[in-house]
Amino acid sequence: MSESTYYTVVPYIAVVLAVGVGLYRYYTNRFSYSSMSSQFFENRVLFWGSVPWHYGIVFILLAHFLALIIPDFWVSLHRDSARMMIIVLIGGALGFLTLLGILVLIVRRILNPKARAVKSVMDWILLVDLLLQVIAGLYIALFYRWGSLWYEYTATPWLVSLARLEPKIDFVTPLPMIVRFHMINAFVVIGLFPFTRLVHI
């Protein structure tokens, strides 16, 4: 598969899988559509993983979403150097919070036999891929300065072109490998969801 294929075909395959397989599971095996809570097996460690993960990932995704739907406002926030620095610091802190959360959740699954028992192979694959996605995002935030700003001139136009069914990979291909991985792996995560217990999301 050529590099251009990753950025023009994989996003559509991921969305089709997420919607198609998700609906299929919902109508043919609705019981599998719910997430069996591992809270019944162990609650204390779950709290220290679940809370940082959920707070971190929700605000990070919200920032990505706002930058996509109201790009002019997002760019205006970065016109002041002080505000830009605050955004970078908050983003980094949320990244570390998210990383802490998912690491605790993974370690808990490994060490707790009862919690481990309810995890399928695909659940583990998704967890590892989510971990890689968080690490990549945090690496970008730390080592590629002002990523929250140039997101508007790379990821946003690429995503808009995908939505218009006119993929423009020129916004993606010149970027560093870790950034390209982070962008395409986001769709891989979406494509994996319907094959796991997290399909209800």
Coordinates of N, CA and C in Angstrom, one line a residue:
M1 N 0.9 -1.2 0.0 CA 0.0 0.0 0.0 C 0.9 1.2 0.0
S2 N 0.7 2.1 -1.0 CA 1.5 3.4 -1.1 C 1.1 4.3 0.1
E3 N 2.0 5.3 0.3 CA 1.8 6.2 1.4 C 0.5 7.0 1.2
S4 N 0.3 7.4 -0.1 CA -0.9 8.2 -0.4 C -2.2 7.5 -0.1
T5 N -2.1 6.2 -0.2 CA -3.3 5.4 0.1 C -3.8 5.5 1.5
Y6 N -2.8 5.6 2.4 CA -3.1 5.7 3.8 C -4.0 6.9 4.1
Y7 N -3.7 8.0 3.4 CA -4.3 9.2 3.7 C -5.6 9.5 2.9
T8 N -5.8 8.6 1.9 CA -7.0 8.8 1.1 C -8.0 7.7 1.2
V9 N -7.6 6.5 1.6 CA -8.5 5.3 1.7 C -8.7 4.9 3.1
V10 N -7.7 4.8 4.0 CA -7.8 4.3 5.3 C -8.9 5.1 6.1
P11 N -9.0 6.4 6.0 CA -10.0 7.2 6.8 C -11.4 6.7 6.5
Y12 N -11.7 6.5 5.2 CA -13.0 6.0 4.8 C -13.3 4.6 5.2
I13 N -12.3 3.7 5.1 CA -12.5 2.4 5.5 C -12.8 2.3 7.0
A14 N -12.1 3.2 7.8 CA -12.3 3.2 9.3 C -13.7 3.7 9.6
V15 N -14.2 4.7 8.9 CA -15.5 5.2 9.2 C -16.6 4.2 8.8
V16 N -16.4 3.6 7.7 CA -17.4 2.6 7.2 C -17.4 1.4 8.2
L17 N -16.3 1.0 8.7 CA -16.2 -0.1 9.7 C -16.9 0.3 11.0
A18 N -16.6 1.5 11.4 CA -17.2 2.0 12.7 C -18.7 2.0 12.6
V19 N -19.2 2.5 11.5 CA -20.7 2.7 11.4 C -21.3 1.3 11.0
G20 N -20.8 0.7 10.0 CA -21.4 -0.6 9.5 C -21.3 -1.7 10.6
V21 N -20.1 -2.0 11.1 CA -20.0 -3.1 12.1 C -20.7 -2.7 13.4
G22 N -20.6 -1.4 13.7 CA -21.3 -1.0 14.9 C -22.8 -1.2 14.9
L23 N -23.4 -0.9 13.7 CA -24.9 -1.1 13.5 C -25.2 -2.6 13.5
Y24 N -24.4 -3.3 12.8 CA -24.6 -4.8 12.7 C -24.6 -5.4 14.1
R25 N -23.6 -5.1 14.9 CA -23.6 -5.6 16.3 C -24.8 -5.2 17.1
Y26 N -25.2 -4.0 16.9 CA -26.4 -3.4 17.6 C -27.6 -4.2 17.3
Y27 N -27.9 -4.5 16.1 CA -29.1 -5.1 15.7 C -29.1 -6.6 15.7
T28 N -27.9 -7.2 15.7 CA -27.8 -8.7 15.7 C -27.4 -9.3 17.1
N29 N -26.7 -8.5 17.9 CA -26.2 -9.0 19.1 C -26.1 -7.8 20.1
R30 N -27.3 -7.3 20.5 CA -27.3 -6.1 21.3 C -26.7 -6.3 22.7
F31 N -26.6 -7.5 23.2 CA -26.0 -7.7 24.5 C -24.5 -7.3 24.4
S32 N -23.9 -7.6 23.3 CA -22.4 -7.3 23.1 C -22.2 -5.8 23.0
Y33 N -23.3 -5.1 22.8 CA -23.1 -3.7 22.5 C -22.9 -2.9 23.8
S34 N -23.2 -3.5 25.0 CA -23.0 -2.8 26.2 C -21.6 -3.2 26.7
S35 N -21.0 -2.3 27.6 CA -19.7 -2.6 28.1 C -19.8 -3.2 29.5
M36 N -19.4 -4.4 29.7 CA -19.4 -5.1 31.0 C -18.5 -4.4 31.9
S37 N -19.0 -3.7 32.9 CA -18.1 -2.9 33.8 C -17.2 -3.8 34.6
S38 N -15.9 -3.5 34.6 CA -15.0 -4.2 35.5 C -14.9 -3.6 36.9
Q39 N -15.8 -2.6 37.1 CA -15.9 -2.0 38.4 C -16.3 -3.0 39.5
F40 N -17.1 -4.0 39.0 CA -17.5 -5.1 39.9 C -16.3 -5.9 40.5
F41 N -15.2 -5.9 39.8 CA -14.1 -6.7 40.2 C -13.1 -6.0 41.0
E42 N -13.0 -4.7 40.8 CA -12.0 -3.9 41.5 C -12.3 -2.5 41.3
N43 N -12.4 -1.7 42.3 CA -12.8 -0.3 42.1 C -11.8 0.8 42.4
R44 N -10.9 0.5 43.3 CA -10.0 1.6 43.8 C -9.0 2.0 42.7
V45 N -8.3 1.0 42.1 CA -7.3 1.3 41.0 C -8.0 1.8 39.8
L46 N -9.2 1.3 39.5 CA -10.0 1.8 38.4 C -10.3 3.3 38.5
F47 N -10.5 3.7 39.7 CA -10.8 5.2 39.9 C -9.6 6.0 39.5
W48 N -8.3 5.6 39.9 CA -7.1 6.3 39.6 C -6.7 6.2 38.1
G49 N -7.3 5.3 37.4 CA -7.1 5.2 36.0 C -8.2 5.9 35.2
S50 N -9.4 5.6 35.5 CA -10.5 6.1 34.8 C -10.7 7.6 34.8
V51 N -10.5 8.2 36.0 CA -10.8 9.6 36.1 C -9.7 10.4 35.3
P52 N -8.4 10.2 35.5 CA -7.5 10.9 34.7 C -7.7 10.7 33.2
W53 N -8.0 9.5 32.8 CA -8.2 9.1 31.4 C -9.4 9.9 30.8
H54 N -10.5 9.9 31.5 CA -11.7 10.5 31.0 C -11.6 12.0 30.9
Y55 N -11.1 12.6 32.0 CA -10.9 14.1 32.0 C -9.9 14.5 30.9
G56 N -8.8 13.8 30.9 CA -7.8 14.2 29.9 C -8.2 14.0 28.5
I57 N -8.8 12.9 28.1 CA -9.1 12.6 26.7 C -10.3 13.5 26.3
V58 N -11.3 13.7 27.2 CA -12.4 14.5 26.8 C -12.0 15.9 26.4
F59 N -11.2 16.6 27.2 CA -10.8 17.9 26.9 C -9.8 18.0 25.7
I60 N -9.0 17.0 25.6 CA -8.1 17.0 24.4 C -8.9 16.8 23.1
L61 N -9.9 15.9 23.1 CA -10.8 15.7 21.9 C -11.6 17.0 21.7
L62 N -12.0 17.6 22.7 CA -12.8 18.9 22.6 C -12.0 19.9 21.9
A63 N -10.7 20.1 22.3 CA -9.8 21.1 21.7 C -9.6 20.8 20.2
H64 N -9.4 19.5 19.9 CA -9.3 19.1 18.5 C -10.5 19.4 17.7
F65 N -11.7 19.2 18.3 CA -13.0 19.4 17.7 C -13.2 20.9 17.4
L66 N -13.0 21.7 18.5 CA -13.2 23.1 18.3 C -12.3 23.7 17.3
A67 N -11.0 23.2 17.2 CA -10.1 23.7 16.2 C -10.6 23.4 14.8
L68 N -11.3 22.3 14.7 CA -11.8 21.8 13.4 C -13.1 22.6 12.9
I69 N -14.0 22.9 13.9 CA -15.3 23.5 13.5 C -15.3 25.0 13.5
I70 N -14.4 25.6 14.4 CA -14.3 27.0 14.4 C -12.8 27.4 14.3
P71 N -12.3 27.2 13.1 CA -10.8 27.4 12.9 C -10.4 28.9 13.1
D72 N -11.2 29.8 12.7 CA -10.9 31.3 12.8 C -10.7 31.6 14.3
F73 N -11.7 31.2 15.1 CA -11.6 31.5 16.5 C -10.4 30.8 17.2
W74 N -10.1 29.6 16.8 CA -8.9 28.9 17.3 C -7.6 29.6 16.9
V75 N -7.5 30.1 15.7 CA -6.3 30.8 15.3 C -6.2 32.1 16.1
S76 N -7.3 32.8 16.3 CA -7.3 34.0 17.0 C -6.8 33.9 18.4
L77 N -7.0 32.7 19.0 CA -6.5 32.5 20.4 C -5.0 32.4 20.4
H78 N -4.4 32.1 19.3 CA -2.9 32.0 19.2 C -2.2 33.3 18.8
R79 N -3.0 34.3 18.6 CA -2.3 35.6 18.1 C -1.6 36.3 19.2
D80 N -2.0 36.0 20.5 CA -1.3 36.5 21.6 C -0.3 35.4 22.2
S81 N 0.9 35.8 22.3 CA 1.9 34.8 22.7 C 1.7 34.2 24.1
A82 N 1.1 35.1 25.0 CA 0.8 34.6 26.3 C -0.3 33.5 26.3
R83 N -1.3 33.8 25.5 CA -2.4 32.8 25.4 C -1.9 31.5 24.7
M84 N -1.1 31.7 23.7 CA -0.5 30.5 23.0 C 0.3 29.6 24.0
M85 N 1.1 30.3 24.8 CA 1.8 29.5 25.8 C 0.9 28.8 26.8
I86 N -0.1 29.5 27.2 CA -1.1 28.8 28.1 C -1.8 27.6 27.5
I87 N -2.1 27.7 26.2 CA -2.7 26.6 25.5 C -1.8 25.4 25.4
V88 N -0.5 25.7 25.1 CA 0.5 24.7 25.0 C 0.7 24.0 26.4
L89 N 0.8 24.8 27.5 CA 1.0 24.2 28.8 C -0.2 23.3 29.2
I90 N -1.4 23.9 29.0 CA -2.6 23.1 29.3 C -2.7 21.8 28.5
G91 N -2.4 21.9 27.2 CA -2.4 20.7 26.3 C -1.4 19.7 26.8
G92 N -0.2 20.1 27.2 CA 0.8 19.2 27.7 C 0.3 18.5 29.0
A93 N -0.3 19.3 29.9 CA -0.7 18.8 31.2 C -1.8 17.7 30.9
L94 N -2.8 18.0 30.0 CA -3.8 17.1 29.7 C -3.3 15.8 29.1
G95 N -2.2 16.0 28.3 CA -1.6 14.8 27.7 C -1.0 13.9 28.7
F96 N -0.3 14.5 29.7 CA 0.3 13.7 30.7 C -0.8 13.0 31.6
L97 N -1.9 13.7 31.8 CA -3.0 13.2 32.6 C -3.6 12.0 31.9
T98 N -3.8 12.1 30.6 CA -4.3 11.0 29.8 C -3.4 9.8 29.7
L99 N -2.1 10.1 29.6 CA -1.1 9.0 29.6 C -1.1 8.3 30.9
L100 N -1.2 9.0 32.0 CA -1.2 8.4 33.3 C -2.5 7.5 33.4
G101 N -3.6 8.0 33.0 CA -4.8 7.3 33.1 C -4.8 5.9 32.3
I102 N -4.4 6.0 31.1 CA -4.4 4.8 30.3 C -3.3 3.8 30.8
L103 N -2.2 4.2 31.3 CA -1.2 3.3 31.8 C -1.7 2.6 33.0
V104 N -2.4 3.3 33.9 CA -3.0 2.7 35.1 C -4.0 1.7 34.7
L105 N -4.9 2.0 33.7 CA -5.9 1.1 33.3 C -5.3 -0.2 32.7
I106 N -4.2 0.0 31.9 CA -3.6 -1.2 31.3 C -2.9 -2.1 32.3
V107 N -2.2 -1.4 33.3 CA -1.5 -2.2 34.3 C -2.5 -2.9 35.2
R108 N -3.7 -2.3 35.5 CA -4.7 -2.9 36.3 C -5.3 -4.1 35.5
R109 N -5.4 -4.0 34.2 CA -5.9 -5.2 33.5 C -4.9 -6.3 33.5
I110 N -3.7 -6.0 33.5 CA -2.6 -7.0 33.5 C -2.6 -7.7 34.9
L111 N -2.6 -6.9 35.9 CA -2.4 -7.5 37.3 C -3.6 -8.1 37.9
N112 N -4.8 -7.7 37.5 CA -6.0 -8.2 38.1 C -6.6 -9.3 37.2
P113 N -6.6 -10.5 37.7 CA -7.1 -11.6 36.8 C -8.5 -11.5 36.5
K114 N -9.4 -11.0 37.4 CA -10.8 -10.9 37.1 C -11.1 -9.9 36.0
A115 N -10.4 -8.7 36.1 CA -10.5 -7.7 35.1 C -10.0 -8.1 33.8
R116 N -8.9 -8.9 33.9 CA -8.2 -9.4 32.6 C -9.1 -10.4 31.9
A117 N -9.9 -11.1 32.7 CA -10.8 -12.1 32.1 C -11.8 -11.6 31.1
V118 N -12.3 -10.4 31.4 CA -13.3 -9.8 30.5 C -12.8 -9.1 29.3
K119 N -11.5 -9.1 29.1 CA -10.9 -8.4 28.0 C -10.7 -9.4 26.8
S120 N -11.1 -9.0 25.6 CA -10.8 -9.8 24.4 C -9.5 -9.4 23.8
V121 N -9.1 -10.1 22.8 CA -7.9 -9.8 22.1 C -8.0 -8.4 21.4
M122 N -9.2 -8.2 20.8 CA -9.4 -6.9 20.2 C -9.4 -5.7 21.2
D123 N -9.9 -6.0 22.4 CA -9.8 -5.0 23.4 C -8.4 -4.6 23.7
W124 N -7.5 -5.6 23.8 CA -6.1 -5.3 24.1 C -5.5 -4.6 22.9
I125 N -5.8 -5.0 21.7 CA -5.2 -4.3 20.6 C -5.6 -2.8 20.6
L126 N -6.9 -2.6 20.9 CA -7.4 -1.2 21.0 C -6.7 -0.4 22.1
L127 N -6.5 -1.0 23.2 CA -5.8 -0.4 24.4 C -4.4 0.0 24.0
V128 N -3.7 -0.9 23.4 CA -2.3 -0.6 23.0 C -2.3 0.5 21.9
D129 N -3.2 0.4 21.0 CA -3.2 1.5 19.9 C -3.6 2.8 20.5
L130 N -4.5 2.9 21.5 CA -4.8 4.1 22.2 C -3.6 4.6 22.9
L131 N -2.8 3.7 23.6 CA -1.6 4.1 24.2 C -0.6 4.8 23.3
L132 N -0.4 4.1 22.1 CA 0.5 4.7 21.1 C 0.0 6.0 20.6
Q133 N -1.3 6.2 20.5 CA -1.9 7.4 20.0 C -1.6 8.6 21.0
V134 N -1.8 8.2 22.3 CA -1.6 9.2 23.3 C -0.1 9.6 23.4
I135 N 0.8 8.6 23.3 CA 2.2 8.9 23.4 C 2.7 9.7 22.2
A136 N 2.1 9.4 21.0 CA 2.5 10.2 19.8 C 2.0 11.7 20.0
G137 N 0.8 11.8 20.5 CA 0.2 13.2 20.7 C 1.1 14.0 21.7
L138 N 1.5 13.3 22.7 CA 2.3 14.0 23.8 C 3.6 14.3 23.2
Y139 N 4.2 13.4 22.5 CA 5.5 13.7 21.9 C 5.5 14.9 20.9
I140 N 4.4 15.0 20.1 CA 4.3 16.1 19.3 C 4.2 17.4 20.0
A141 N 3.4 17.3 21.1 CA 3.2 18.5 22.0 C 4.5 19.0 22.6
L142 N 5.4 18.0 22.9 CA 6.6 18.4 23.6 C 7.7 18.8 22.7
F143 N 7.8 18.2 21.5 CA 9.0 18.3 20.6 C 8.7 19.1 19.3
Y144 N 7.4 19.3 19.0 CA 7.1 20.1 17.8 C 6.3 21.3 18.2
R145 N 7.0 22.4 18.3 CA 6.4 23.6 19.0 C 5.2 24.1 18.2
W146 N 4.3 24.6 19.0 CA 3.0 25.3 18.5 C 2.2 24.4 17.6
G147 N 2.2 23.1 18.0 CA 1.3 22.2 17.2 C -0.1 22.5 17.2
S148 N -0.6 23.1 18.3 CA -2.0 23.5 18.3 C -2.4 24.6 17.3
L149 N -1.3 25.3 16.9 CA -1.6 26.3 15.8 C -1.5 25.8 14.4
W150 N -0.4 25.0 14.2 CA -0.2 24.6 12.8 C -1.2 23.4 12.5
Y151 N -1.8 22.9 13.5 CA -2.9 21.9 13.3 C -4.0 22.5 12.3
E152 N -4.2 23.8 12.4 CA -5.2 24.5 11.6 C -4.8 24.6 10.1
Y153 N -3.5 24.5 9.8 CA -3.0 24.6 8.5 C -2.6 23.2 7.9
T154 N -2.8 22.2 8.6 CA -2.4 20.8 8.1 C -3.6 19.9 8.3
A155 N -3.9 19.5 9.6 CA -4.9 18.5 9.9 C -6.3 19.0 9.5
T156 N -6.6 20.3 9.8 CA -8.0 20.8 9.5 C -8.3 20.8 8.0
P157 N -7.5 21.3 7.1 CA -7.8 21.3 5.7 C -7.8 19.8 5.2
W158 N -7.0 18.9 5.7 CA -7.0 17.5 5.3 C -8.3 16.9 5.7
L159 N -8.8 17.1 6.9 CA -10.0 16.5 7.4 C -11.2 17.1 6.6
V160 N -11.2 18.4 6.3 CA -12.2 19.0 5.5 C -12.3 18.4 4.1
S161 N -11.1 18.2 3.5 CA -11.1 17.6 2.2 C -11.6 16.2 2.2
L162 N -11.4 15.4 3.3 CA -11.9 14.1 3.4 C -13.5 14.2 3.5
A163 N -14.0 15.1 4.2 CA -15.4 15.3 4.4 C -16.1 15.6 3.0
R164 N -15.3 16.3 2.2 CA -15.8 16.7 0.9 C -15.6 15.6 -0.2
L165 N -15.1 14.5 0.2 CA -14.7 13.4 -0.6 C -13.7 13.8 -1.7
E166 N -12.9 14.7 -1.4 CA -11.8 15.2 -2.3 C -10.5 15.2 -1.5
P167 N -10.0 14.1 -1.1 CA -8.8 14.0 -0.2 C -7.6 14.8 -0.8
K168 N -7.0 15.6 0.0 CA -5.8 16.4 -0.4 C -4.7 16.0 0.5
I169 N -3.8 15.1 0.1 CA -2.8 14.6 1.0 C -1.6 15.6 1.0
D170 N -1.6 16.6 0.2 CA -0.5 17.6 0.3 C -0.4 18.3 1.6
F171 N -1.5 18.3 2.4 CA -1.4 18.9 3.7 C -0.8 18.0 4.7
V172 N -0.6 16.7 4.4 CA -0.2 15.7 5.3 C 1.2 15.2 5.0
T173 N 1.5 14.9 3.8 CA 2.8 14.2 3.4 C 4.0 14.9 3.8
P174 N 4.1 16.3 3.8 CA 5.3 16.9 4.2 C 5.6 16.9 5.7
L175 N 4.7 16.5 6.5 CA 4.8 16.5 8.0 C 5.7 15.4 8.5
P176 N 6.3 15.6 9.7 CA 7.2 14.6 10.3 C 6.4 13.2 10.4
M177 N 7.1 12.1 10.4 CA 6.5 10.8 10.5 C 5.6 10.6 11.7
I178 N 6.1 11.1 12.9 CA 5.3 10.9 14.1 C 3.9 11.7 14.0
V179 N 3.9 12.8 13.3 CA 2.7 13.6 13.1 C 1.8 12.8 12.2
R180 N 2.3 12.3 11.1 CA 1.5 11.6 10.1 C 0.9 10.3 10.8
F181 N 1.7 9.7 11.6 CA 1.2 8.5 12.3 C 0.1 8.9 13.2
H182 N 0.2 10.0 13.9 CA -0.8 10.4 14.9 C -2.1 10.7 14.1
M183 N -2.0 11.3 13.0 CA -3.2 11.6 12.2 C -3.9 10.4 11.6
I184 N -3.2 9.5 11.0 CA -3.8 8.3 10.4 C -4.2 7.3 11.5
N185 N -3.5 7.3 12.6 CA -3.8 6.3 13.6 C -5.1 6.7 14.3
A186 N -5.5 7.9 14.3 CA -6.8 8.4 14.9 C -7.9 7.6 14.2
F187 N -7.8 7.4 12.9 CA -8.8 6.7 12.1 C -8.7 5.2 12.4
V188 N -7.5 4.7 12.6 CA -7.4 3.3 12.9 C -8.1 3.0 14.2
V189 N -7.9 3.9 15.2 CA -8.6 3.7 16.5 C -10.1 3.7 16.3
I190 N -10.6 4.6 15.4 CA -12.1 4.6 15.1 C -12.5 3.3 14.5
G191 N -11.7 2.8 13.6 CA -12.0 1.5 12.9 C -12.0 0.3 13.8
L192 N -11.2 0.4 14.9 CA -11.1 -0.7 15.8 C -12.3 -0.8 16.8
F193 N -12.9 0.4 17.1 CA -14.0 0.4 18.1 C -15.1 -0.6 18.0
P194 N -15.6 -0.8 16.8 CA -16.8 -1.7 16.7 C -16.4 -3.2 16.9
F195 N -15.1 -3.5 17.0 CA -14.7 -4.9 17.2 C -14.4 -5.2 18.7
T196 N -14.7 -4.2 19.5 CA -14.3 -4.3 20.9 C -15.5 -4.0 21.8
R197 N -15.3 -4.1 23.1 CA -16.4 -3.8 24.1 C -16.7 -2.3 24.2
L198 N -15.8 -1.5 23.6 CA -16.0 -0.1 23.6 C -16.9 0.4 22.5
V199 N -17.5 -0.5 21.7 CA -18.3 -0.1 20.6 C -19.5 0.8 21.0
H200 N -19.9 0.7 22.3 CA -21.0 1.6 22.7 C -20.7 3.1 22.7
I201 N -19.4 3.4 22.7 CA -19.0 4.8 22.6 C -19.5 5.5 21.3

